Short mmCIF file of C-alpha atoms and ligand atoms in Angstrom, two decimals:
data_model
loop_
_atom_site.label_atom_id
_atom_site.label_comp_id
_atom_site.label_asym_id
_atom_site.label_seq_id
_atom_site.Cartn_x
_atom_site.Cartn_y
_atom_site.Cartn_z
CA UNK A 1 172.27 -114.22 -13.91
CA UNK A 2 172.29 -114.72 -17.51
CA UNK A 3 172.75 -112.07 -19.62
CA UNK A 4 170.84 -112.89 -23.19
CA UNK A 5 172.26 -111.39 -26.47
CA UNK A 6 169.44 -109.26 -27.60
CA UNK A 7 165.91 -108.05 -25.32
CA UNK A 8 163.65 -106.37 -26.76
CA UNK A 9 161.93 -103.93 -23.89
CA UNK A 10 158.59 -102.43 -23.22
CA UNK A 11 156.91 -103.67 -26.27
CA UNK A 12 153.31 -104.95 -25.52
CA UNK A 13 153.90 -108.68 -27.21
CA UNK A 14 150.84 -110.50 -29.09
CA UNK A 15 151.97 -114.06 -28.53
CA UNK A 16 149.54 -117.00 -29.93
CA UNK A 17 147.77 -116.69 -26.28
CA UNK A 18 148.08 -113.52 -24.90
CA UNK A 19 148.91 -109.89 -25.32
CA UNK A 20 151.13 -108.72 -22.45
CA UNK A 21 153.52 -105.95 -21.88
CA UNK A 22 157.19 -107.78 -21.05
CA UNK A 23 160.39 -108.19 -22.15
CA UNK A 24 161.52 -110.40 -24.58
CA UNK A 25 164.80 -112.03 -24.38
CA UNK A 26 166.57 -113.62 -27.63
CA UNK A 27 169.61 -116.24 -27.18
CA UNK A 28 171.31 -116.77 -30.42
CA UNK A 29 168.48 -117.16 -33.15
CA UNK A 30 165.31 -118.67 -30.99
CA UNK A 31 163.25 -116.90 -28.23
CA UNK A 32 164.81 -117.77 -24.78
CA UNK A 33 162.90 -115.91 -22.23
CA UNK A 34 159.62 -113.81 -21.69
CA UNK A 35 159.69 -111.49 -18.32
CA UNK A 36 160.12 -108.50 -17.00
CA UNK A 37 164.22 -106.83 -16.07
CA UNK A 38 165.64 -109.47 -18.21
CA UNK A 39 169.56 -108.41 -18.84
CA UNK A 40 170.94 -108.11 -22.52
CA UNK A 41 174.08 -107.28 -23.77
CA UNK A 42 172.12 -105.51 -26.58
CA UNK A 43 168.63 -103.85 -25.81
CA UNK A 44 166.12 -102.57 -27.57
CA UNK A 45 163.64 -100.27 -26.55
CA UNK A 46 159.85 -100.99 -28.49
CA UNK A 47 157.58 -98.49 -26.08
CA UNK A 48 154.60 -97.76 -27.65
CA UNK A 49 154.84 -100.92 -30.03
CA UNK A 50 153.61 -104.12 -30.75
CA UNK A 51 156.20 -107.10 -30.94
CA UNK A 52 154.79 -109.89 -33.60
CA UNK A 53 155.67 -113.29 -34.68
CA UNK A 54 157.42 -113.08 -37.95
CA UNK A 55 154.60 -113.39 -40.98
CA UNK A 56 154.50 -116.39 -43.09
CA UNK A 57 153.82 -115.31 -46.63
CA UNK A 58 153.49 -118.44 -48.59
CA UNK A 59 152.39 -117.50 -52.12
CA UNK A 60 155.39 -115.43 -53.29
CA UNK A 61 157.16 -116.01 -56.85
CA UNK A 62 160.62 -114.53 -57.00
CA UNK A 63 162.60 -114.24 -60.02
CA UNK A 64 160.33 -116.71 -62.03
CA UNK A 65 160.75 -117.32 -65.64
CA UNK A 66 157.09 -115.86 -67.24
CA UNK A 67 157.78 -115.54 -71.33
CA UNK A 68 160.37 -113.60 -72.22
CA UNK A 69 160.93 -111.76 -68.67
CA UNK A 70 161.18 -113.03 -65.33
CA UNK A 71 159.66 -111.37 -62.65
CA UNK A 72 161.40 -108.24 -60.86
CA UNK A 73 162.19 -109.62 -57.51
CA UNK A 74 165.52 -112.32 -57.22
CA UNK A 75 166.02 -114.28 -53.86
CA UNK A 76 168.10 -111.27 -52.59
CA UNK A 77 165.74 -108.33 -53.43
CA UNK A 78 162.47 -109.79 -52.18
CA UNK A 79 163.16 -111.72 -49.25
CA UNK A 80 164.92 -108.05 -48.23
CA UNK A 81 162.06 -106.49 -48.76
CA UNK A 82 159.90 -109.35 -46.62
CA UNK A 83 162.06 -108.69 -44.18
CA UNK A 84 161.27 -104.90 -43.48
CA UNK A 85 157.84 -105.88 -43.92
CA UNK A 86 158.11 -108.44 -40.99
CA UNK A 87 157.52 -111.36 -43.52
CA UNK A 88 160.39 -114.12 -41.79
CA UNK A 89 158.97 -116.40 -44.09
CA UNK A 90 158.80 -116.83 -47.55
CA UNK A 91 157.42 -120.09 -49.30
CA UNK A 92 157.81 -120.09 -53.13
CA UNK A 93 157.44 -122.38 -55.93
CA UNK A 94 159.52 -125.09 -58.22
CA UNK A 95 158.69 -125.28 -61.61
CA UNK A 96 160.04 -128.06 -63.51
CA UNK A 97 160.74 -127.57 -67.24
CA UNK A 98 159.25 -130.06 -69.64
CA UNK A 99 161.58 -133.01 -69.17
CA UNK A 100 163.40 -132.20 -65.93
CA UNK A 101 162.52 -134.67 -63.24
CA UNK A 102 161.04 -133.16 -59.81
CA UNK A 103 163.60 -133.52 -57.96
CA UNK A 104 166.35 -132.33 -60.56
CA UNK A 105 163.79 -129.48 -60.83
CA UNK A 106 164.10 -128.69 -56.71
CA UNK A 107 167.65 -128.84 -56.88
CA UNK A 108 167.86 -126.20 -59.27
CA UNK A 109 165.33 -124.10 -57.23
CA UNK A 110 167.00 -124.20 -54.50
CA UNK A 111 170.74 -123.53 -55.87
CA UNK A 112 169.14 -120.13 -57.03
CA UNK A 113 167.98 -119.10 -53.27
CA UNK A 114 170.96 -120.44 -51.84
CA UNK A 115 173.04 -117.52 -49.89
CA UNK A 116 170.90 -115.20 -51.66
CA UNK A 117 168.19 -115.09 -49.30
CA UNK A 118 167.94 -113.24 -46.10
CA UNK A 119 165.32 -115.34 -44.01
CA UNK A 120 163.74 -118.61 -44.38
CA UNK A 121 161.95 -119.78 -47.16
CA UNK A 122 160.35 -123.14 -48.56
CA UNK A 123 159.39 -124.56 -51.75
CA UNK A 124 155.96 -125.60 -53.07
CA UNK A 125 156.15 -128.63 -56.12
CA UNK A 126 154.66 -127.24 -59.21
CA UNK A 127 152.95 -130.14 -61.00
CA UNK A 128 152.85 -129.12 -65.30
CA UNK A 129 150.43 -130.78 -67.74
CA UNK A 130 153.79 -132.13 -69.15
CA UNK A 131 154.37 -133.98 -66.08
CA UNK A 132 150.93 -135.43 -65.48
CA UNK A 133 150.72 -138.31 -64.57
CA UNK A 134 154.18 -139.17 -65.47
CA UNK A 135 155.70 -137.54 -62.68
CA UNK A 136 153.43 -138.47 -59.66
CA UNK A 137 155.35 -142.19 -59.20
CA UNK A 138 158.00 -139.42 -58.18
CA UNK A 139 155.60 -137.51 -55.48
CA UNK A 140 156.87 -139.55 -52.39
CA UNK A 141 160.16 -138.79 -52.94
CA UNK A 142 159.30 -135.16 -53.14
CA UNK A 143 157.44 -135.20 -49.89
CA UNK A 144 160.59 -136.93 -48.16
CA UNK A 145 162.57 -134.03 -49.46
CA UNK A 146 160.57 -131.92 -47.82
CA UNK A 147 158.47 -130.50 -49.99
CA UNK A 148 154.53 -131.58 -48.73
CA UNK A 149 152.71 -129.06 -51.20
CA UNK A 150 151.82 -129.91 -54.62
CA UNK A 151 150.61 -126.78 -57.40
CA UNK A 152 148.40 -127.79 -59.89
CA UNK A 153 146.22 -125.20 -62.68
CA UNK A 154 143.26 -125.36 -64.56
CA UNK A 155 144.48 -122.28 -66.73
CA UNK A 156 147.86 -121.61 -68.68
CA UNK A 157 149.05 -123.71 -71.62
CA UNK A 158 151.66 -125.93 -70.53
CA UNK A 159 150.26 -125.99 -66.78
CA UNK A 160 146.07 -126.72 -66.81
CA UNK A 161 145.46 -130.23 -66.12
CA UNK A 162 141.86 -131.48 -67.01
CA UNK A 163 139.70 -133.23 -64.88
CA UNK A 164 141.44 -137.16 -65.40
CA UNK A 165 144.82 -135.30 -64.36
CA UNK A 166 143.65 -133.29 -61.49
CA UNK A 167 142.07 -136.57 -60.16
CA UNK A 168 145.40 -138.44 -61.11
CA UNK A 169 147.76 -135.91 -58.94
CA UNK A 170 145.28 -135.32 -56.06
CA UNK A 171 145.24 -139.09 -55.56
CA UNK A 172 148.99 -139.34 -55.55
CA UNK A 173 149.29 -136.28 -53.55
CA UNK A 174 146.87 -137.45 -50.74
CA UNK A 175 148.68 -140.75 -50.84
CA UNK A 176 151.77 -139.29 -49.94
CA UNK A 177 150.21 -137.00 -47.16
CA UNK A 178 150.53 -134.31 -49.44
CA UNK A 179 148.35 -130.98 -49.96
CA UNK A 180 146.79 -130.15 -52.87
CA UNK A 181 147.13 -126.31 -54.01
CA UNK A 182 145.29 -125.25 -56.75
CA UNK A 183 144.99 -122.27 -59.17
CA UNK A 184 141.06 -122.01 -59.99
CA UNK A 185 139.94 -120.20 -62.91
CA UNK A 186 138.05 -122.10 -65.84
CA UNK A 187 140.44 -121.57 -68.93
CA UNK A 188 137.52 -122.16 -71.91
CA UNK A 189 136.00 -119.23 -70.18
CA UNK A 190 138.46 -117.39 -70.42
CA UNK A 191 139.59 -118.29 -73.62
CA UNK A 192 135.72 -117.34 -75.27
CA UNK A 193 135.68 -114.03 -73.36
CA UNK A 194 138.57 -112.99 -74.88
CA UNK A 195 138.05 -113.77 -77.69
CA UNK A 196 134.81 -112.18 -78.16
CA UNK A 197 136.72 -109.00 -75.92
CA UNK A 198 139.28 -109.20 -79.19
CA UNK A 199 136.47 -109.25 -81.89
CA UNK A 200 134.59 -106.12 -80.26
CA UNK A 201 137.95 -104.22 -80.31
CA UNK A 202 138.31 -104.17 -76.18
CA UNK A 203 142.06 -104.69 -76.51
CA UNK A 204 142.63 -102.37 -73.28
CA UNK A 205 143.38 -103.25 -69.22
CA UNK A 206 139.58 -102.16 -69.06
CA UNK A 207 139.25 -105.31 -70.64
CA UNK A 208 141.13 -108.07 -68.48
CA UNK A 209 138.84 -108.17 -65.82
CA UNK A 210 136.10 -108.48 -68.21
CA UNK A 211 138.29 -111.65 -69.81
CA UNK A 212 138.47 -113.65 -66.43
CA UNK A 213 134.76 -113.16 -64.51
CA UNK A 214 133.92 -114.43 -61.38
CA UNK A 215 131.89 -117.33 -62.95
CA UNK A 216 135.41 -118.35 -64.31
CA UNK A 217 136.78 -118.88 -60.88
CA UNK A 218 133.60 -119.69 -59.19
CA UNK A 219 133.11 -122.65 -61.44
CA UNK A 220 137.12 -124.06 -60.99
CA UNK A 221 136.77 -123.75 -57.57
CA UNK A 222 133.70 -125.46 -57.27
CA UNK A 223 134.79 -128.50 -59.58
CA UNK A 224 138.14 -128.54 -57.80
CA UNK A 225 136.55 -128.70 -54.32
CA UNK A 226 134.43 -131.50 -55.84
CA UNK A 227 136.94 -133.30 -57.48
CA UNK A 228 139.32 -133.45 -54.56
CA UNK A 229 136.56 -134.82 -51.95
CA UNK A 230 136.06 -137.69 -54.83
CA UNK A 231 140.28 -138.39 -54.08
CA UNK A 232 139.82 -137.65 -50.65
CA UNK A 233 142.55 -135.03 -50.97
CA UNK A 234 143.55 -131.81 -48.90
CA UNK A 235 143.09 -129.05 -50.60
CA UNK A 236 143.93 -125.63 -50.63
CA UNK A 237 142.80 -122.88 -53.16
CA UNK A 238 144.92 -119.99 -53.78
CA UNK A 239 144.10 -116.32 -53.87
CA UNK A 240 140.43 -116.94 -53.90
CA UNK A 241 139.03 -113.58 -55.34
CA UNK A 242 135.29 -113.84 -55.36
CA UNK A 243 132.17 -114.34 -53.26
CA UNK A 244 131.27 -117.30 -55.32
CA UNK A 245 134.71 -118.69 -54.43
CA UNK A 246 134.57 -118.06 -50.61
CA UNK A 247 130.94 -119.63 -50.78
CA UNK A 248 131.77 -122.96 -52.33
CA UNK A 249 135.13 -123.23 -49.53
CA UNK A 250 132.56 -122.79 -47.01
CA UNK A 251 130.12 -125.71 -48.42
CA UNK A 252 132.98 -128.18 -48.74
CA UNK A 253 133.97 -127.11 -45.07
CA UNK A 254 130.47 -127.72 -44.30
CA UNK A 255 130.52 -131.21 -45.65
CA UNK A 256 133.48 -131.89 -43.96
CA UNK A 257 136.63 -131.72 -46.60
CA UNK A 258 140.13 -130.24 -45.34
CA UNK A 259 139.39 -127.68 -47.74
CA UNK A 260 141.36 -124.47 -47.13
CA UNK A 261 141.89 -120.98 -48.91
CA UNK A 262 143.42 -118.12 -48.76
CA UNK A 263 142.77 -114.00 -50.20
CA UNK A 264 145.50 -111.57 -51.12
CA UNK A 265 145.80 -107.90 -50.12
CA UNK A 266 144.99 -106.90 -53.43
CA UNK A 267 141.26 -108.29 -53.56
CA UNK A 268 140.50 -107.37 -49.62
CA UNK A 269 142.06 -103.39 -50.90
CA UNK A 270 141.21 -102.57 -54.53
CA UNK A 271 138.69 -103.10 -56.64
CA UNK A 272 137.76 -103.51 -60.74
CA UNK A 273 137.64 -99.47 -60.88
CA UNK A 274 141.48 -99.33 -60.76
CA UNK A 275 141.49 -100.75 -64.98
CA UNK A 276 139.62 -97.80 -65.66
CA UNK A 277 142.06 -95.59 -65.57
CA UNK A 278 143.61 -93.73 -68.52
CA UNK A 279 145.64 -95.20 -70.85
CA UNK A 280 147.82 -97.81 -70.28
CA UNK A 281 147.48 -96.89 -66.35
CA UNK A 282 145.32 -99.75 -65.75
CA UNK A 283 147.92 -102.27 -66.33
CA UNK A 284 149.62 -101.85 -63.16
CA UNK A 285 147.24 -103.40 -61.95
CA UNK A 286 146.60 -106.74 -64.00
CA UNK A 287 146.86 -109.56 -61.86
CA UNK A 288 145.63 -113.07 -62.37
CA UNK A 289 142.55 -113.58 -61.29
CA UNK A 290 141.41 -110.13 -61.94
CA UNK A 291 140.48 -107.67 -59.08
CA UNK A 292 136.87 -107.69 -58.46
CA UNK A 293 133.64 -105.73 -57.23
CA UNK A 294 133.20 -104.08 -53.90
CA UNK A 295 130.02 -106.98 -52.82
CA UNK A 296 132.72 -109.25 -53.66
CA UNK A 297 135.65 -108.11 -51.33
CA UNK A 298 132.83 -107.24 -48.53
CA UNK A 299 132.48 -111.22 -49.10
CA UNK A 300 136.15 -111.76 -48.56
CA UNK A 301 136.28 -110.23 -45.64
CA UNK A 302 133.17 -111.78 -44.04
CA UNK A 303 135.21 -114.77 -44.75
CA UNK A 304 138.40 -114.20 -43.20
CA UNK A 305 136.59 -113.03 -39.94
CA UNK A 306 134.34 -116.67 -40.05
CA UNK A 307 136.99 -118.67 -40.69
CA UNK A 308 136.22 -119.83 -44.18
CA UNK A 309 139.23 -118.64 -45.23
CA UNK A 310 141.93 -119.26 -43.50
CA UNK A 311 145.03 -117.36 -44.85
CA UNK A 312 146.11 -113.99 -46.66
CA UNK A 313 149.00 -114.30 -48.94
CA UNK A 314 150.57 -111.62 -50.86
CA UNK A 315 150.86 -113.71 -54.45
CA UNK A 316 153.64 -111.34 -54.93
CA UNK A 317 154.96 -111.92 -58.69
CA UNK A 318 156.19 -108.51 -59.37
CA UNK A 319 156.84 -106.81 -63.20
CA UNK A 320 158.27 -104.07 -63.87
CA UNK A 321 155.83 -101.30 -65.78
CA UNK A 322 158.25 -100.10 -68.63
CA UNK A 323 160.23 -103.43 -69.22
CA UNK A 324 157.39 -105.95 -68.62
CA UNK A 325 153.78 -105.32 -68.56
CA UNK A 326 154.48 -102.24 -71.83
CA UNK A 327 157.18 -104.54 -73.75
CA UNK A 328 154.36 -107.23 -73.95
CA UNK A 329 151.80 -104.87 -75.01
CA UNK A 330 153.87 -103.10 -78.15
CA UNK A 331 154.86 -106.80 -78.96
CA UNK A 332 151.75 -108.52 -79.47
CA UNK A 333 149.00 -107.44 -81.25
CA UNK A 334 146.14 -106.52 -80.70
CA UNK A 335 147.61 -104.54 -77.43
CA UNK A 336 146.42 -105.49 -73.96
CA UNK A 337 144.25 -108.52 -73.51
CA UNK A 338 146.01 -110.79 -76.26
CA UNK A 339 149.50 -109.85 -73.64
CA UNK A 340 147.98 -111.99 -71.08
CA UNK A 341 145.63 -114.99 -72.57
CA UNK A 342 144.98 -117.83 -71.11
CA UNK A 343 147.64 -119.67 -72.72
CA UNK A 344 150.20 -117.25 -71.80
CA UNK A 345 152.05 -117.48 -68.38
CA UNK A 346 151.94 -114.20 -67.05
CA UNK A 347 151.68 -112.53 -63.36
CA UNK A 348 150.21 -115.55 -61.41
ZN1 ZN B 401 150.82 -117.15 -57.52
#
């Protein structure tokens, strides 16, 4: 009888159909056998435990370039830490710098991962305002590299496309069997809340949320979603944040788009209270779009359970507190809110 390099013994294993107590034998790198007295040469004893599928986490940004820092994680450090987490997938993003064709851009993404990280990953194609629409002839030869998600914003300087160009990429995209992934928050918004924020002398974290409200990503998602039926474009909107947001998914499910979304930890766990605290304390916890009110992460999780979302992502695009997120507030003046504008690229 064979004996398989590694089982895994007495775990209670939640496959995609069942949950069973068994062993689980491993040959090499793939699942070989699922039974009970299988024979390894190495055994491992999981009583008492589940035994998972690795996660998929496929909003993560390592090591990307945001003003003068780059976020805190490289290839090496955060697919490590993925790893202990039981994330054996990582999808990330290319960003191509003004100029720099798609693929050239790729290339370059993935000579930074390469033999630095510890379990799978795949890329995502960032399309930039830059490159809009004088990229998208290049879209098909994306796809056939294997890259079959496209990024697009309606916030940042340098990365919101307006209405023509969201309907000029979603068209390519869908015509090369592409998905559409889009970052939905309504940048004059934001730009005239803070603003006004600035004026009134609310320079603080308190203030960020108050910068970005949920009308700001309610409306983006809701033009988006419309937008993308009008190209007939998949779509999928990331780290939806708001019951506004989960609501209009559900419509455009309802109508019959391949609309799909996803939620992050952060807005399911924590909630607008967490920029009240003293100080600068608040700032740990600025992300992009804000965190929001308890009705609102109630709605988030009525949606996960009913299907209108479909996915929970991490977003994970960490700073570091003393180099990052404080260096950008002593640099720029007024403090806080003018450290992460609209036109800025910060934590996304
Ligand atoms: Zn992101």
């Amino acid at each position: 009888m064979i004996s398989y390099d590694l089982v895994i013994k007495n775990g209670v294993l939640v496959t995609a159909g069942d949950i069973i107590q068994a062993d689980l034998a491993i040959q090499g790198e793939r699942i070989a056998a699922i039974g009970q007295d299988l024979p390894g040469k190495e055994r491992l004893d999981a009583r008492g435990k589940l035994v998972i599928p690795g996660a998929v986490d496929p909003h993560v940004h390592l090591q990307m370039p945001a003003g003068p820092t780059t976020s805190s994680d490289d290839w090496r450090t955060g697919t490590a830490a993925a790893a202990f987490g039981g994330v054996t997938t990582v999808i990330d993003f290319v960003e191509p710098e003004a100029g720099q064709s798609l693929l050239d851009a790729c290339a370059a993404r993935r000579a930074e991962a390469a033999g630095r990280a510890v379990i799978d990953y795949g890329l995502h194609m960032t399309l930039p305002a830059g490159h809009v629409p004088t990229a998208l002839a290049e879209i098909p030869a994306v796809v056939q590299a294997g890259l079959t998600s496209f990024k697009t914003y309606t916030t940042y300087e340098g990365f919101r496309l307006d209405d023509e160009q969201l309907l000029a990429a979603m068209t390519a995209v869908a015509a090369a069997g592409g998905l559409v992934i889009t970052h939905c928050e309504n940048d004059t918004i934001i730009r005239r809340g803070q603003a006004d924020l600035l004026a009134a002398g609310q320079t603080g974290p308190a203030a960020h949320p108050l910068s970005r409200p949920a009308a700001a990503e309610g409306e983006a998602i809701e033009r988006v979603l419309a937008l993308a039926g009008i190209a007939a474009a998949p779509v999928y909107i990331v780290h939806v944040s708001t019951a506004r947001g989960a609501a209009a998914l559900a419509r455009a499910r309802d109508r019959g788009q391949q609309a799909f979304g996803e939620t992050c930890p952060q807005y399911l766990f924590l909630t607008d209270d967490e920029y009240k605290r003293d100080g600068f304390e608040g700032a740990k916890f600025t992300c992009q779009p804000p965190l929001r009110k308890p009705a609102d992460q109630a709605a988030l999780w009525q949606a996960l359970a009913a299907g209108d979302l479909q996915v929970v992502s991490t977003d994970h695009c960490p700073f570091n507190f003393f180099r990052s997120k404080r260096s950008w507030a002593a640099t720029t003046s007024p403090a806080f809110l003018a450290a992460s504008p609209a036109s800025k690229r910060a934590c996304r």
